[in-house]
């Protein structure tokens, strides 16, 4: 798996297909493979003529995994994403993020709008601003001696997921401490690029998509029927809405 170095860390990535670039930023405790390849997203994007670029965020997948929470603020991970575009000599790209990846995409769109054609926030609604209420429970679950010790449903869910993916749980706990930093409402209003906000109908972790889309200057909202936070990731309707959005945005703002 290829990698590059940024901020003193080795970060893994992969590039699939040719065409207009879509940078895919995965969610917490996941990886480029788990979030985008295994769910069929890469196949969907490349099949539609896009180039899919996946990044393993710091602390995840094949990238370096520091145990210091100071390494995991979303602004820092947004800089990783920009550095990957630099490494690949990509001037501008659409940015597709899910959950934590959507938060990173938001910080990237705010700080580097000239690098972002458009953004897609999957699994992230108003909690981009309100924050994640279950964060401390997830941290405790990751650091618990055994799964049997956990009763909190979200903590159990992420502990099972982390164990399934063979993750470094201490790195994930450090990541959860700081990566959930909320974005200021005023900064959300200053995101200048078009954004599609897509959240599952039964997703209690993301917060509703419509109020966030209304705050964004160029926001659109999509509710994914009958899907919770985990099951919305690879949903066919989510993919269909994303392709339609990407097609419109790239036709209106071709990359330079």
CSV table of C-alpha atoms in Angstrom, one decimal:
chain,number,residue,atom,x,y,z
A,1,UNK,CA,0.0,0.0,0.0
A,2,UNK,CA,1.6,3.4,-1.0
A,3,UNK,CA,2.2,6.0,1.7
A,4,UNK,CA,3.4,9.5,2.1
A,5,UNK,CA,4.8,11.5,5.1
A,6,UNK,CA,3.0,14.5,6.6
A,7,UNK,CA,3.4,16.1,10.1
A,8,UNK,CA,6.0,13.4,10.9
A,9,UNK,CA,3.6,10.6,10.3
A,10,UNK,CA,3.5,7.9,7.6
A,11,UNK,CA,0.0,7.9,6.1
A,12,UNK,CA,-1.3,5.2,3.7
A,13,UNK,CA,-3.6,5.8,0.7
A,14,UNK,CA,-4.8,4.1,-2.5
A,15,UNK,CA,-5.9,5.4,-5.8
A,16,UNK,CA,-8.5,3.6,-7.9
A,17,UNK,CA,-9.4,4.4,-11.6
A,18,UNK,CA,-9.0,7.5,-13.6
A,19,UNK,CA,-11.2,10.5,-14.1
A,20,UNK,CA,-12.4,13.4,-11.9
A,21,UNK,CA,-11.0,12.9,-8.4
A,22,UNK,CA,-13.1,12.1,-5.3
A,23,UNK,CA,-11.1,12.0,-2.0
A,24,UNK,CA,-12.7,9.6,0.4
A,25,UNK,CA,-12.2,10.1,4.1
A,26,UNK,CA,-13.3,7.3,6.4
A,27,UNK,CA,-15.0,7.3,9.7
A,28,UNK,CA,-13.8,6.6,13.2
A,29,UNK,CA,-12.3,3.1,13.8
A,30,UNK,CA,-12.5,2.3,10.1
A,31,UNK,CA,-10.1,2.5,7.2
A,32,UNK,CA,-10.0,3.3,3.5
A,33,UNK,CA,-10.6,-0.4,2.7
A,34,UNK,CA,-13.4,-1.0,5.3
A,35,UNK,CA,-15.3,2.2,4.7
A,36,UNK,CA,-14.9,2.6,0.9
A,37,UNK,CA,-13.8,-0.6,-0.8
A,38,UNK,CA,-15.7,-3.2,1.2
A,39,UNK,CA,-18.9,-1.2,1.0
A,40,UNK,CA,-18.8,-0.9,-2.8
A,41,UNK,CA,-18.1,2.8,-2.9
A,42,UNK,CA,-14.9,2.5,-4.9
A,43,UNK,CA,-16.6,0.3,-7.4
A,44,UNK,CA,-19.5,2.7,-7.6
A,45,UNK,CA,-17.3,5.8,-8.1
A,46,UNK,CA,-14.9,4.2,-10.6
A,47,UNK,CA,-17.8,2.7,-12.5
A,48,UNK,CA,-19.3,6.2,-12.9
A,49,UNK,CA,-16.0,7.5,-14.3
A,50,UNK,CA,-14.5,9.1,-11.2
A,51,UNK,CA,-11.2,8.5,-9.6
A,52,UNK,CA,-11.5,7.3,-6.0
A,53,UNK,CA,-8.7,8.3,-3.6
A,54,UNK,CA,-8.8,6.7,-0.2
A,55,UNK,CA,-6.8,7.7,2.8
A,56,UNK,CA,-6.2,5.9,6.0
A,57,UNK,CA,-6.5,8.6,8.7
A,58,UNK,CA,-3.8,8.9,11.3
A,59,UNK,CA,-4.5,6.3,14.0
A,60,UNK,CA,-6.2,4.0,11.5
A,61,UNK,CA,-5.6,1.3,9.0
A,62,UNK,CA,-2.0,1.2,7.7
A,63,UNK,CA,-1.1,4.7,8.8
A,64,UNK,CA,0.9,5.6,11.9
A,65,UNK,CA,-0.9,5.4,15.2
A,66,UNK,CA,0.2,7.9,17.8
A,67,UNK,CA,-1.3,7.6,21.3
A,68,UNK,CA,-1.2,11.3,22.1
A,69,UNK,CA,-4.6,13.0,21.7
A,70,UNK,CA,-2.9,16.2,20.6
A,71,UNK,CA,-2.4,14.5,17.2
A,72,UNK,CA,-6.0,14.0,16.4
A,73,UNK,CA,-7.8,17.4,16.1
A,74,UNK,CA,-9.9,17.5,12.9
A,75,UNK,CA,-8.0,20.5,11.6
A,76,UNK,CA,-4.8,18.4,11.7
A,77,UNK,CA,-6.4,15.5,9.8
A,78,UNK,CA,-7.8,18.0,7.3
A,79,UNK,CA,-4.3,19.1,6.7
A,80,UNK,CA,-3.3,15.4,6.1
A,81,UNK,CA,-6.0,15.3,3.4
A,82,UNK,CA,-4.7,18.4,1.7
A,83,UNK,CA,-1.2,17.0,1.9
A,84,UNK,CA,-2.3,13.9,0.1
A,85,UNK,CA,-3.7,16.0,-2.7
A,86,UNK,CA,-0.4,17.8,-2.9
A,87,UNK,CA,1.5,14.4,-2.9
A,88,UNK,CA,-0.7,13.3,-5.9
A,89,UNK,CA,-0.5,16.6,-7.6
A,90,UNK,CA,-4.3,17.0,-7.5
A,91,UNK,CA,-5.3,20.6,-7.5
A,92,UNK,CA,-9.0,20.3,-6.5
A,93,UNK,CA,-11.1,17.3,-5.7
A,94,UNK,CA,-14.6,16.5,-4.4
A,95,UNK,CA,-14.4,15.3,-0.8
A,96,UNK,CA,-16.6,12.5,0.5
A,97,UNK,CA,-16.4,11.9,4.2
A,98,UNK,CA,-18.4,9.6,6.5
A,99,UNK,CA,-18.9,10.4,10.2
A,100,UNK,CA,-15.5,11.5,11.6
A,101,UNK,CA,-14.5,11.7,8.0
A,102,UNK,CA,-17.3,14.2,7.3
A,103,UNK,CA,-16.1,16.3,10.2
A,104,UNK,CA,-12.6,16.3,8.7
A,105,UNK,CA,-14.1,17.2,5.3
A,106,UNK,CA,-15.9,20.1,6.9
A,107,UNK,CA,-12.7,21.5,8.4
A,108,UNK,CA,-11.0,21.0,5.0
A,109,UNK,CA,-13.8,22.7,3.1
A,110,UNK,CA,-13.7,25.6,5.6
A,111,UNK,CA,-9.9,26.0,5.7
A,112,UNK,CA,-9.1,25.1,2.1
A,113,UNK,CA,-12.1,25.9,-0.1
A,114,UNK,CA,-9.8,26.4,-3.2
A,115,UNK,CA,-8.9,22.7,-3.0
A,116,UNK,CA,-12.5,21.4,-2.6
A,117,UNK,CA,-14.9,21.2,-5.6
A,118,UNK,CA,-17.7,20.1,-3.3
A,119,UNK,CA,-18.1,18.1,-0.2
A,120,UNK,CA,-20.4,15.2,0.9
A,121,UNK,CA,-21.0,14.8,4.6
A,122,UNK,CA,-22.3,11.2,5.2
A,123,UNK,CA,-23.4,10.3,8.7
A,124,UNK,CA,-22.9,13.8,10.0
A,125,UNK,CA,-25.7,16.2,10.6
A,126,UNK,CA,-26.1,18.9,13.4
A,127,UNK,CA,-23.7,17.0,15.6
A,128,UNK,CA,-21.0,18.6,13.5
A,129,UNK,CA,-21.9,21.6,15.7
A,130,UNK,CA,-23.4,20.0,18.8
A,131,UNK,CA,-20.6,17.4,19.3
A,132,UNK,CA,-20.8,13.7,20.1
A,133,UNK,CA,-22.5,13.0,23.4
A,134,UNK,CA,-21.4,9.3,23.5
A,135,UNK,CA,-17.7,10.1,23.1
A,136,UNK,CA,-16.6,9.4,26.7
A,137,UNK,CA,-18.5,6.2,26.8
A,138,UNK,CA,-16.8,5.1,23.5
A,139,UNK,CA,-13.4,5.9,25.0
A,140,UNK,CA,-14.1,3.9,28.1
A,141,UNK,CA,-15.3,1.0,26.0
A,142,UNK,CA,-12.1,1.0,23.9
A,143,UNK,CA,-10.0,0.9,27.1
A,144,UNK,CA,-12.1,-1.6,29.0
A,145,UNK,CA,-10.3,-4.9,29.7
A,146,UNK,CA,-13.0,-7.0,28.0
A,147,UNK,CA,-16.2,-6.6,25.9
A,148,UNK,CA,-18.2,-8.4,28.6
A,149,UNK,CA,-17.5,-5.4,30.9
A,150,UNK,CA,-19.5,-3.0,28.6
A,151,UNK,CA,-23.2,-2.3,28.9
A,152,UNK,CA,-23.4,1.0,27.0
A,153,UNK,CA,-24.8,0.1,23.5
A,154,UNK,CA,-22.7,2.6,21.5
A,155,UNK,CA,-19.5,1.7,23.4
A,156,UNK,CA,-20.2,-2.0,22.7
A,157,UNK,CA,-20.8,-1.3,19.1
A,158,UNK,CA,-17.5,0.5,18.5
A,159,UNK,CA,-15.5,-1.9,20.7
A,160,UNK,CA,-16.8,-4.8,18.6
A,161,UNK,CA,-16.0,-2.9,15.4
A,162,UNK,CA,-12.5,-2.0,16.6
A,163,UNK,CA,-11.8,-5.6,17.5
A,164,UNK,CA,-13.2,-6.8,14.2
A,165,UNK,CA,-10.8,-4.5,12.3
A,166,UNK,CA,-7.8,-5.3,14.5
A,167,UNK,CA,-7.4,-1.6,15.4
A,168,UNK,CA,-5.0,-0.1,17.9
A,169,UNK,CA,-7.6,0.7,20.6
A,170,UNK,CA,-5.4,3.0,22.5
A,171,UNK,CA,-4.8,5.1,19.4
A,172,UNK,CA,-8.5,5.1,18.8
A,173,UNK,CA,-9.2,6.3,22.3
A,174,UNK,CA,-6.7,9.1,21.9
A,175,UNK,CA,-8.4,10.0,18.5
A,176,UNK,CA,-11.8,10.1,20.1
A,177,UNK,CA,-10.7,12.5,22.7
A,178,UNK,CA,-10.0,15.3,20.2
A,179,UNK,CA,-11.3,14.4,16.8
A,180,UNK,CA,-14.9,15.1,17.9
A,181,UNK,CA,-14.1,18.8,18.3
A,182,UNK,CA,-17.2,20.6,17.2
A,183,UNK,CA,-17.2,23.1,14.4
A,184,UNK,CA,-18.4,26.6,15.4
A,185,UNK,CA,-21.8,27.5,13.9
A,186,UNK,CA,-20.3,30.7,12.5
A,187,UNK,CA,-17.6,28.7,10.7
A,188,UNK,CA,-20.2,26.3,9.2
A,189,UNK,CA,-21.9,29.4,7.8
A,190,UNK,CA,-18.6,30.3,6.1
A,191,UNK,CA,-18.1,27.1,4.2
A,192,UNK,CA,-18.2,28.3,0.6
A,193,UNK,CA,-18.4,25.1,-1.3
A,194,UNK,CA,-21.5,23.1,-2.2
A,195,UNK,CA,-22.3,20.4,0.4
A,196,UNK,CA,-24.6,17.4,0.4
A,197,UNK,CA,-25.5,16.3,3.9
A,198,UNK,CA,-26.7,12.6,3.9
A,199,UNK,CA,-27.9,11.0,7.2
A,200,UNK,CA,-29.8,7.7,7.9
A,201,UNK,CA,-33.3,8.1,9.0
A,202,UNK,CA,-32.6,6.1,12.2
A,203,UNK,CA,-29.1,7.6,12.8
A,204,UNK,CA,-29.1,8.9,16.4
A,205,UNK,CA,-25.3,9.7,16.3
A,206,UNK,CA,-25.2,12.2,13.5
A,207,UNK,CA,-28.0,14.6,14.3
A,208,UNK,CA,-30.5,15.7,11.7
A,209,UNK,CA,-29.2,16.7,8.3
A,210,UNK,CA,-31.8,19.4,7.4
A,211,UNK,CA,-30.8,22.1,10.0
A,212,UNK,CA,-27.1,21.7,9.0
A,213,UNK,CA,-27.9,22.0,5.3
A,214,UNK,CA,-29.9,25.1,6.1
A,215,UNK,CA,-26.9,26.7,7.8
A,216,UNK,CA,-24.5,25.9,5.0
A,217,UNK,CA,-24.5,28.6,2.2
A,218,UNK,CA,-24.8,25.9,-0.5
A,219,UNK,CA,-26.2,22.9,1.5
A,220,UNK,CA,-28.5,20.2,0.4
A,221,UNK,CA,-30.0,17.4,2.7
A,222,UNK,CA,-30.8,13.8,2.0
A,223,UNK,CA,-32.4,11.4,4.5
A,224,UNK,CA,-31.5,7.8,3.9
A,225,UNK,CA,-34.6,5.7,4.7
A,226,UNK,CA,-34.5,3.0,7.4
A,227,UNK,CA,-30.8,3.2,8.0
A,228,UNK,CA,-28.9,3.8,11.2
A,229,UNK,CA,-25.3,5.2,11.5
A,230,UNK,CA,-23.6,1.9,10.6
A,231,UNK,CA,-25.9,0.6,8.0
A,232,UNK,CA,-26.2,3.9,6.0
A,233,UNK,CA,-22.5,3.8,5.0
A,234,UNK,CA,-22.9,1.7,1.9
A,235,UNK,CA,-26.6,2.3,1.2
A,236,UNK,CA,-27.7,2.3,-2.5
A,237,UNK,CA,-29.7,5.5,-2.1
A,238,UNK,CA,-26.8,7.3,-0.5
A,239,UNK,CA,-24.6,6.2,-3.4
A,240,UNK,CA,-27.2,7.3,-6.0
A,241,UNK,CA,-27.7,10.7,-4.4
A,242,UNK,CA,-23.9,11.1,-4.2
A,243,UNK,CA,-23.4,10.3,-7.9
A,244,UNK,CA,-26.1,12.7,-8.9
A,245,UNK,CA,-24.6,15.5,-6.7
A,246,UNK,CA,-21.1,14.9,-7.9
A,247,UNK,CA,-22.2,15.0,-11.5
A,248,UNK,CA,-23.9,18.3,-11.0
A,249,UNK,CA,-21.1,19.9,-9.1
A,250,UNK,CA,-18.3,18.8,-11.4
A,251,UNK,CA,-20.3,20.0,-14.5
A,252,UNK,CA,-20.6,23.4,-12.8
A,253,UNK,CA,-17.1,23.6,-11.4
A,254,UNK,CA,-14.5,21.6,-13.4
A,255,UNK,CA,-11.2,21.1,-11.8
A,256,UNK,CA,-8.4,23.5,-12.8
